[in-house]
């Protein structure tokens, strides 16, 4: 009795592993990180104060991408062309990194791309398992990223969509009209990162109090939280309790 199996991320469907997709460009260096925990002004007592690392994002991949990625890219580009949309205007770059496929999408075309991925018979990414926020303060002009995780139940495939916006204009179109399960995920991402999802039916905070100032998951948010009042005494935030010489 023969056994059938679904091809995995690095499988070409014939049981042979593909080589990693070649890079069309090198990594995008967006900053340099010093120390282990990002502490400044002499507060790093971990012993790693002299550690220096570059912060880099993976560059665009060039074809062949490997696995089912080429087929998905071809089908998506063809479907967008049928809608009189130039694929290069919607897909800013395609990244294949660590066996995963990510399309970086221009925010003005996000809803159309998502609907195409959901409805096209050759794609059928019916499920969005949520949206995550990412904050890269050093990525000038696109400090805030929204990352969507899509899954095709029909074809057994997964991919990501990523949209980047500047901190000064943190607006991204809501995908609740395409994927209704994104409702609370978009609210949580707004609450913690300050990404504003235009068109969301009720974009309010979901974890923090309604009058909370700031967005706690941003990397420039003060470490240590806020001062705590206990029986009339003010306890300063942990990062303000003592200093190191």
PDB file of C-alpha atoms in Angstrom:
ATOM      1  CA  UNK A   1       0.000   0.000   0.000  1.00  0.00           C
ATOM      2  CA  UNK A   2       1.499   3.310  -1.039  1.00  0.00           C
ATOM      3  CA  UNK A   3       1.630   6.278   1.267  1.00  0.00           C
ATOM      4  CA  UNK A   4       0.832   9.825   0.178  1.00  0.00           C
ATOM      5  CA  UNK A   5       2.149  12.878   1.939  1.00  0.00           C
ATOM      6  CA  UNK A   6       1.866  16.612   1.600  1.00  0.00           C
ATOM      7  CA  UNK A   7       5.029  18.406   0.488  1.00  0.00           C
ATOM      8  CA  UNK A   8       6.628  20.404   3.253  1.00  0.00           C
ATOM      9  CA  UNK A   9       8.073  23.924   2.990  1.00  0.00           C
ATOM     10  CA  UNK A  10      11.325  22.704   1.518  1.00  0.00           C
ATOM     11  CA  UNK A  11       9.880  19.969  -0.691  1.00  0.00           C
ATOM     12  CA  UNK A  12       9.257  20.275  -4.417  1.00  0.00           C
ATOM     13  CA  UNK A  13       6.541  17.645  -4.340  1.00  0.00           C
ATOM     14  CA  UNK A  14       8.812  14.859  -5.609  1.00  0.00           C
ATOM     15  CA  UNK A  15      10.457  14.127  -2.300  1.00  0.00           C
ATOM     16  CA  UNK A  16      13.539  16.197  -3.165  1.00  0.00           C
ATOM     17  CA  UNK A  17      14.537  19.189  -1.102  1.00  0.00           C
ATOM     18  CA  UNK A  18      15.044  22.493  -2.871  1.00  0.00           C
ATOM     19  CA  UNK A  19      18.033  24.690  -2.249  1.00  0.00           C
ATOM     20  CA  UNK A  20      17.316  27.990  -0.459  1.00  0.00           C
ATOM     21  CA  UNK A  21      16.009  30.782  -2.671  1.00  0.00           C
ATOM     22  CA  UNK A  22      18.817  33.068  -3.868  1.00  0.00           C
ATOM     23  CA  UNK A  23      18.889  36.646  -2.651  1.00  0.00           C
ATOM     24  CA  UNK A  24      18.199  39.447  -5.098  1.00  0.00           C
ATOM     25  CA  UNK A  25      19.755  41.826  -2.593  1.00  0.00           C
ATOM     26  CA  UNK A  26      21.670  41.659   0.665  1.00  0.00           C
ATOM     27  CA  UNK A  27      20.134  42.097   4.109  1.00  0.00           C
ATOM     28  CA  UNK A  28      18.729  45.504   5.014  1.00  0.00           C
ATOM     29  CA  UNK A  29      20.684  46.826   7.984  1.00  0.00           C
ATOM     30  CA  UNK A  30      18.394  49.087  10.017  1.00  0.00           C
ATOM     31  CA  UNK A  31      20.443  49.629  13.144  1.00  0.00           C
ATOM     32  CA  UNK A  32      23.142  48.580  15.562  1.00  0.00           C
ATOM     33  CA  UNK A  33      22.344  47.137  18.978  1.00  0.00           C
ATOM     34  CA  UNK A  34      24.782  47.531  21.854  1.00  0.00           C
ATOM     35  CA  UNK A  35      24.687  45.471  25.025  1.00  0.00           C
ATOM     36  CA  UNK A  36      22.347  42.601  25.789  1.00  0.00           C
ATOM     37  CA  UNK A  37      19.148  44.336  26.844  1.00  0.00           C
ATOM     38  CA  UNK A  38      19.358  47.753  25.222  1.00  0.00           C
ATOM     39  CA  UNK A  39      20.054  49.521  28.507  1.00  0.00           C
ATOM     40  CA  UNK A  40      21.620  52.947  28.203  1.00  0.00           C
ATOM     41  CA  UNK A  41      23.258  55.413  30.606  1.00  0.00           C
ATOM     42  CA  UNK A  42      25.338  52.740  32.370  1.00  0.00           C
ATOM     43  CA  UNK A  43      22.454  50.538  33.550  1.00  0.00           C
ATOM     44  CA  UNK A  44      23.623  47.306  31.916  1.00  0.00           C
ATOM     45  CA  UNK A  45      25.086  45.090  34.640  1.00  0.00           C
ATOM     46  CA  UNK A  46      24.753  41.839  32.691  1.00  0.00           C
ATOM     47  CA  UNK A  47      28.389  41.733  31.621  1.00  0.00           C
ATOM     48  CA  UNK A  48      27.409  42.069  27.969  1.00  0.00           C
ATOM     49  CA  UNK A  49      27.706  45.854  27.815  1.00  0.00           C
ATOM     50  CA  UNK A  50      30.381  45.620  25.115  1.00  0.00           C
ATOM     51  CA  UNK A  51      28.332  43.403  22.810  1.00  0.00           C
ATOM     52  CA  UNK A  52      27.653  45.016  19.410  1.00  0.00           C
ATOM     53  CA  UNK A  53      25.248  43.474  16.882  1.00  0.00           C
ATOM     54  CA  UNK A  54      23.712  44.725  13.667  1.00  0.00           C
ATOM     55  CA  UNK A  55      19.941  44.660  13.285  1.00  0.00           C
ATOM     56  CA  UNK A  56      19.118  43.488   9.758  1.00  0.00           C
ATOM     57  CA  UNK A  57      16.011  42.421   7.868  1.00  0.00           C
ATOM     58  CA  UNK A  58      16.240  39.741   5.141  1.00  0.00           C
ATOM     59  CA  UNK A  59      16.476  41.101   1.626  1.00  0.00           C
ATOM     60  CA  UNK A  60      14.276  40.234  -1.332  1.00  0.00           C
ATOM     61  CA  UNK A  61      14.630  36.758  -2.822  1.00  0.00           C
ATOM     62  CA  UNK A  62      14.971  36.004  -6.513  1.00  0.00           C
ATOM     63  CA  UNK A  63      13.447  33.111  -8.418  1.00  0.00           C
ATOM     64  CA  UNK A  64      13.271  30.230  -8.190  1.00  0.00           C
ATOM     65  CA  UNK A  65      11.867  30.524  -4.661  1.00  0.00           C
ATOM     66  CA  UNK A  66      11.501  26.775  -4.199  1.00  0.00           C
ATOM     67  CA  UNK A  67       8.728  24.578  -2.801  1.00  0.00           C
ATOM     68  CA  UNK A  68       5.218  25.800  -3.723  1.00  0.00           C
ATOM     69  CA  UNK A  69       6.296  29.435  -3.400  1.00  0.00           C
ATOM     70  CA  UNK A  70       6.800  30.001  -7.142  1.00  0.00           C
ATOM     71  CA  UNK A  71       3.335  28.657  -7.922  1.00  0.00           C
ATOM     72  CA  UNK A  72       1.718  30.895  -5.305  1.00  0.00           C
ATOM     73  CA  UNK A  73       3.638  33.944  -6.551  1.00  0.00           C
ATOM     74  CA  UNK A  74       2.707  33.218 -10.183  1.00  0.00           C
ATOM     75  CA  UNK A  75      -0.972  32.726  -9.360  1.00  0.00           C
ATOM     76  CA  UNK A  76      -1.135  35.869  -7.248  1.00  0.00           C
ATOM     77  CA  UNK A  77       0.595  38.035  -9.848  1.00  0.00           C
ATOM     78  CA  UNK A  78      -1.642  36.644 -12.600  1.00  0.00           C
ATOM     79  CA  UNK A  79      -4.789  37.255 -10.570  1.00  0.00           C
ATOM     80  CA  UNK A  80      -3.768  40.853  -9.866  1.00  0.00           C
ATOM     81  CA  UNK A  81      -3.055  41.461 -13.552  1.00  0.00           C
ATOM     82  CA  UNK A  82      -6.555  40.215 -14.374  1.00  0.00           C
ATOM     83  CA  UNK A  83      -7.817  43.008 -12.105  1.00  0.00           C
ATOM     84  CA  UNK A  84      -5.729  45.564 -14.060  1.00  0.00           C
ATOM     85  CA  UNK A  85      -3.335  45.966 -11.153  1.00  0.00           C
ATOM     86  CA  UNK A  86       0.388  45.899 -11.895  1.00  0.00           C
ATOM     87  CA  UNK A  87       1.829  43.307  -9.451  1.00  0.00           C
ATOM     88  CA  UNK A  88       4.957  45.377  -8.805  1.00  0.00           C
ATOM     89  CA  UNK A  89       2.758  48.218  -7.538  1.00  0.00           C
ATOM     90  CA  UNK A  90       1.127  45.977  -4.932  1.00  0.00           C
ATOM     91  CA  UNK A  91       3.974  43.611  -4.004  1.00  0.00           C
ATOM     92  CA  UNK A  92       6.934  45.670  -2.835  1.00  0.00           C
ATOM     93  CA  UNK A  93       9.187  42.650  -2.380  1.00  0.00           C
ATOM     94  CA  UNK A  94       9.037  38.901  -1.887  1.00  0.00           C
ATOM     95  CA  UNK A  95      11.112  37.380   0.900  1.00  0.00           C
ATOM     96  CA  UNK A  96      11.916  33.690   1.352  1.00  0.00           C
ATOM     97  CA  UNK A  97      13.691  33.223   4.649  1.00  0.00           C
ATOM     98  CA  UNK A  98      14.031  30.162   6.871  1.00  0.00           C
ATOM     99  CA  UNK A  99      11.674  28.184   4.677  1.00  0.00           C
ATOM    100  CA  UNK A 100       8.875  30.741   4.884  1.00  0.00           C
ATOM    101  CA  UNK A 101       7.290  32.968   2.235  1.00  0.00           C
ATOM    102  CA  UNK A 102       6.437  36.618   2.914  1.00  0.00           C
ATOM    103  CA  UNK A 103       4.905  39.146   0.525  1.00  0.00           C
ATOM    104  CA  UNK A 104       5.548  42.774   1.477  1.00  0.00           C
ATOM    105  CA  UNK A 105       2.442  44.647   0.349  1.00  0.00           C
ATOM    106  CA  UNK A 106       1.829  48.366  -0.224  1.00  0.00           C
ATOM    107  CA  UNK A 107      -0.850  49.328   2.266  1.00  0.00           C
ATOM    108  CA  UNK A 108      -3.182  50.884  -0.314  1.00  0.00           C
ATOM    109  CA  UNK A 109      -3.455  47.489  -2.031  1.00  0.00           C
ATOM    110  CA  UNK A 110      -3.623  45.297   1.077  1.00  0.00           C
ATOM    111  CA  UNK A 111      -7.371  44.625   1.013  1.00  0.00           C
ATOM    112  CA  UNK A 112      -7.382  43.702  -2.671  1.00  0.00           C
ATOM    113  CA  UNK A 113      -4.402  41.382  -2.300  1.00  0.00           C
ATOM    114  CA  UNK A 114      -5.935  39.685   0.745  1.00  0.00           C
ATOM    115  CA  UNK A 115      -9.277  39.209  -1.011  1.00  0.00           C
ATOM    116  CA  UNK A 116      -7.505  37.773  -4.053  1.00  0.00           C
ATOM    117  CA  UNK A 117      -5.559  35.331  -1.895  1.00  0.00           C
ATOM    118  CA  UNK A 118      -8.799  34.250  -0.235  1.00  0.00           C
ATOM    119  CA  UNK A 119     -11.058  33.942  -3.291  1.00  0.00           C
ATOM    120  CA  UNK A 120      -8.868  32.819  -6.195  1.00  0.00           C
ATOM    121  CA  UNK A 121      -9.432  29.053  -6.717  1.00  0.00           C
ATOM    122  CA  UNK A 122      -5.716  28.401  -7.250  1.00  0.00           C
ATOM    123  CA  UNK A 123      -4.812  30.177  -3.997  1.00  0.00           C
ATOM    124  CA  UNK A 124      -7.639  29.744  -1.477  1.00  0.00           C
ATOM    125  CA  UNK A 125      -6.007  31.181   1.628  1.00  0.00           C
ATOM    126  CA  UNK A 126      -9.269  31.014   3.530  1.00  0.00           C
ATOM    127  CA  UNK A 127      -7.928  31.546   7.032  1.00  0.00           C
ATOM    128  CA  UNK A 128      -6.055  34.436   8.594  1.00  0.00           C
ATOM    129  CA  UNK A 129      -4.820  33.400  12.025  1.00  0.00           C
ATOM    130  CA  UNK A 130      -4.218  36.965  13.130  1.00  0.00           C
ATOM    131  CA  UNK A 131      -2.158  40.108  12.723  1.00  0.00           C
ATOM    132  CA  UNK A 132       0.969  40.910  14.740  1.00  0.00           C
ATOM    133  CA  UNK A 133       2.596  44.273  15.261  1.00  0.00           C
ATOM    134  CA  UNK A 134       6.355  44.872  15.063  1.00  0.00           C
ATOM    135  CA  UNK A 135       8.241  48.054  15.917  1.00  0.00           C
ATOM    136  CA  UNK A 136      11.641  48.806  14.392  1.00  0.00           C
ATOM    137  CA  UNK A 137      12.589  52.334  15.525  1.00  0.00           C
ATOM    138  CA  UNK A 138      15.656  52.262  13.259  1.00  0.00           C
ATOM    139  CA  UNK A 139      13.702  51.380  10.118  1.00  0.00           C
ATOM    140  CA  UNK A 140      13.214  55.005   9.117  1.00  0.00           C
ATOM    141  CA  UNK A 141      10.014  55.759   7.238  1.00  0.00           C
ATOM    142  CA  UNK A 142       8.513  52.342   8.023  1.00  0.00           C
ATOM    143  CA  UNK A 143       8.957  51.956  11.744  1.00  0.00           C
ATOM    144  CA  UNK A 144       5.706  50.038  12.279  1.00  0.00           C
ATOM    145  CA  UNK A 145       4.982  46.687  10.625  1.00  0.00           C
ATOM    146  CA  UNK A 146       1.739  44.705  10.509  1.00  0.00           C
ATOM    147  CA  UNK A 147       2.275  40.999   9.814  1.00  0.00           C
ATOM    148  CA  UNK A 148      -0.593  38.717   8.732  1.00  0.00           C
ATOM    149  CA  UNK A 149      -0.419  34.920   8.869  1.00  0.00           C
ATOM    150  CA  UNK A 150      -2.502  33.196   6.180  1.00  0.00           C
ATOM    151  CA  UNK A 151      -3.294  29.516   5.750  1.00  0.00           C
ATOM    152  CA  UNK A 152      -4.849  27.645   2.844  1.00  0.00           C
ATOM    153  CA  UNK A 153      -6.947  24.773   4.168  1.00  0.00           C
ATOM    154  CA  UNK A 154      -7.681  23.686   0.590  1.00  0.00           C
ATOM    155  CA  UNK A 155      -4.063  23.386  -0.542  1.00  0.00           C
ATOM    156  CA  UNK A 156      -2.289  22.935   2.814  1.00  0.00           C
ATOM    157  CA  UNK A 157      -0.088  26.003   2.426  1.00  0.00           C
ATOM    158  CA  UNK A 158       0.926  28.972   4.558  1.00  0.00           C
ATOM    159  CA  UNK A 159       2.349  32.419   3.858  1.00  0.00           C
ATOM    160  CA  UNK A 160       2.689  35.851   5.401  1.00  0.00           C
ATOM    161  CA  UNK A 161       1.739  39.350   4.317  1.00  0.00           C
ATOM    162  CA  UNK A 162       3.644  42.280   5.757  1.00  0.00           C
ATOM    163  CA  UNK A 163       2.792  45.979   5.573  1.00  0.00           C
ATOM    164  CA  UNK A 164       5.160  48.732   6.722  1.00  0.00           C
ATOM    165  CA  UNK A 165       4.089  52.276   7.652  1.00  0.00           C
ATOM    166  CA  UNK A 166       5.840  55.277   9.197  1.00  0.00           C
ATOM    167  CA  UNK A 167       5.435  56.141  12.849  1.00  0.00           C
ATOM    168  CA  UNK A 168       4.113  59.554  11.778  1.00  0.00           C
ATOM    169  CA  UNK A 169       1.292  57.986   9.727  1.00  0.00           C
ATOM    170  CA  UNK A 170       0.432  54.623  11.358  1.00  0.00           C
ATOM    171  CA  UNK A 171      -2.648  53.874   9.247  1.00  0.00           C
ATOM    172  CA  UNK A 172      -3.313  50.431   7.723  1.00  0.00           C
ATOM    173  CA  UNK A 173      -6.576  49.293   6.057  1.00  0.00           C
ATOM    174  CA  UNK A 174      -8.581  46.886   8.190  1.00  0.00           C
ATOM    175  CA  UNK A 175      -8.969  43.319   6.913  1.00  0.00           C
ATOM    176  CA  UNK A 176     -12.048  42.559   9.014  1.00  0.00           C
ATOM    177  CA  UNK A 177     -14.199  42.752   5.863  1.00  0.00           C
ATOM    178  CA  UNK A 178     -12.076  39.977   4.322  1.00  0.00           C
ATOM    179  CA  UNK A 179     -11.180  37.979   7.434  1.00  0.00           C
ATOM    180  CA  UNK A 180     -13.750  38.701  10.204  1.00  0.00           C
ATOM    181  CA  UNK A 181     -11.645  36.806  12.760  1.00  0.00           C
ATOM    182  CA  UNK A 182      -9.127  39.669  12.611  1.00  0.00           C
ATOM    183  CA  UNK A 183     -11.498  41.842  14.643  1.00  0.00           C
ATOM    184  CA  UNK A 184      -9.882  41.405  18.056  1.00  0.00           C
ATOM    185  CA  UNK A 185      -6.405  40.840  16.644  1.00  0.00           C
ATOM    186  CA  UNK A 186      -6.474  44.295  15.053  1.00  0.00           C
ATOM    187  CA  UNK A 187      -7.735  45.799  18.300  1.00  0.00           C
ATOM    188  CA  UNK A 188      -4.894  44.186  20.250  1.00  0.00           C
ATOM    189  CA  UNK A 189      -2.296  45.379  17.725  1.00  0.00           C
ATOM    190  CA  UNK A 190      -3.749  48.892  17.907  1.00  0.00           C
ATOM    191  CA  UNK A 191      -3.702  48.737  21.709  1.00  0.00           C
ATOM    192  CA  UNK A 192      -0.072  47.648  22.024  1.00  0.00           C
ATOM    193  CA  UNK A 193       1.569  49.200  18.953  1.00  0.00           C
ATOM    194  CA  UNK A 194      -0.613  52.140  17.951  1.00  0.00           C
ATOM    195  CA  UNK A 195      -1.323  50.874  14.432  1.00  0.00           C
ATOM    196  CA  UNK A 196      -4.619  52.420  13.315  1.00  0.00           C
ATOM    197  CA  UNK A 197      -6.707  50.006  11.237  1.00  0.00           C
ATOM    198  CA  UNK A 198      -8.919  52.189   9.056  1.00  0.00           C
ATOM    199  CA  UNK A 199     -12.378  50.721   8.518  1.00  0.00           C
ATOM    200  CA  UNK A 200     -12.377  48.572  11.647  1.00  0.00           C
ATOM    201  CA  UNK A 201     -15.932  48.385  13.065  1.00  0.00           C
ATOM    202  CA  UNK A 202     -14.913  49.299  16.640  1.00  0.00           C
ATOM    203  CA  UNK A 203     -11.237  50.106  17.042  1.00  0.00           C
ATOM    204  CA  UNK A 204     -10.808  50.493  20.802  1.00  0.00           C
ATOM    205  CA  UNK A 205      -8.300  49.259  23.354  1.00  0.00           C
ATOM    206  CA  UNK A 206      -8.754  45.628  24.318  1.00  0.00           C
ATOM    207  CA  UNK A 207      -6.182  45.081  27.099  1.00  0.00           C
ATOM    208  CA  UNK A 208      -5.170  48.480  28.477  1.00  0.00           C
ATOM    209  CA  UNK A 209      -7.564  51.035  30.039  1.00  0.00           C
ATOM    210  CA  UNK A 210      -9.286  53.309  27.532  1.00  0.00           C
ATOM    211  CA  UNK A 211      -7.422  56.382  28.808  1.00  0.00           C
ATOM    212  CA  UNK A 212      -3.968  54.743  28.775  1.00  0.00           C
ATOM    213  CA  UNK A 213      -1.210  56.883  27.328  1.00  0.00           C
ATOM    214  CA  UNK A 214       1.253  55.266  24.929  1.00  0.00           C
ATOM    215  CA  UNK A 215       1.629  51.810  23.415  1.00  0.00           C
ATOM    216  CA  UNK A 216       3.402  49.305  25.706  1.00  0.00           C
ATOM    217  CA  UNK A 217       4.866  46.985  23.057  1.00  0.00           C
ATOM    218  CA  UNK A 218       6.780  49.679  21.212  1.00  0.00           C
ATOM    219  CA  UNK A 219      10.513  49.508  21.733  1.00  0.00           C
ATOM    220  CA  UNK A 220      10.717  53.143  22.797  1.00  0.00           C
ATOM    221  CA  UNK A 221       8.171  52.627  25.576  1.00  0.00           C
ATOM    222  CA  UNK A 222       9.776  53.271  28.994  1.00  0.00           C
ATOM    223  CA  UNK A 223      11.175  50.118  30.595  1.00  0.00           C
ATOM    224  CA  UNK A 224       9.943  49.265  34.064  1.00  0.00           C
ATOM    225  CA  UNK A 225       6.359  50.326  33.599  1.00  0.00           C
ATOM    226  CA  UNK A 226       4.806  53.055  35.702  1.00  0.00           C
ATOM    227  CA  UNK A 227       5.074  54.164  39.300  1.00  0.00           C
ATOM    228  CA  UNK A 228       2.890  52.161  41.721  1.00  0.00           C
ATOM    229  CA  UNK A 229       1.016  53.600  44.677  1.00  0.00           C
ATOM    230  CA  UNK A 230       0.811  51.339  47.722  1.00  0.00           C
ATOM    231  CA  UNK A 231      -0.969  52.482  50.915  1.00  0.00           C
ATOM    232  CA  UNK A 232      -0.158  56.080  50.265  1.00  0.00           C
ATOM    233  CA  UNK A 233       3.495  55.437  49.380  1.00  0.00           C
ATOM    234  CA  UNK A 234       4.834  55.950  45.868  1.00  0.00           C
ATOM    235  CA  UNK A 235       7.042  53.118  44.595  1.00  0.00           C
ATOM    236  CA  UNK A 236       9.041  54.194  41.540  1.00  0.00           C
ATOM    237  CA  UNK A 237       9.223  52.037  38.442  1.00  0.00           C
ATOM    238  CA  UNK A 238      11.930  49.328  38.610  1.00  0.00           C
ATOM    239  CA  UNK A 239      14.230  51.077  36.165  1.00  0.00           C
ATOM    240  CA  UNK A 240      14.193  54.205  38.340  1.00  0.00           C
ATOM    241  CA  UNK A 241      14.805  52.682  41.789  1.00  0.00           C
ATOM    242  CA  UNK A 242      18.584  52.867  41.782  1.00  0.00           C
ATOM    243  CA  UNK A 243      21.417  53.810  39.504  1.00  0.00           C
ATOM    244  CA  UNK A 244      24.780  52.232  38.833  1.00  0.00           C
ATOM    245  CA  UNK A 245      28.046  54.122  38.702  1.00  0.00           C
TER     246      UNK A 245
END
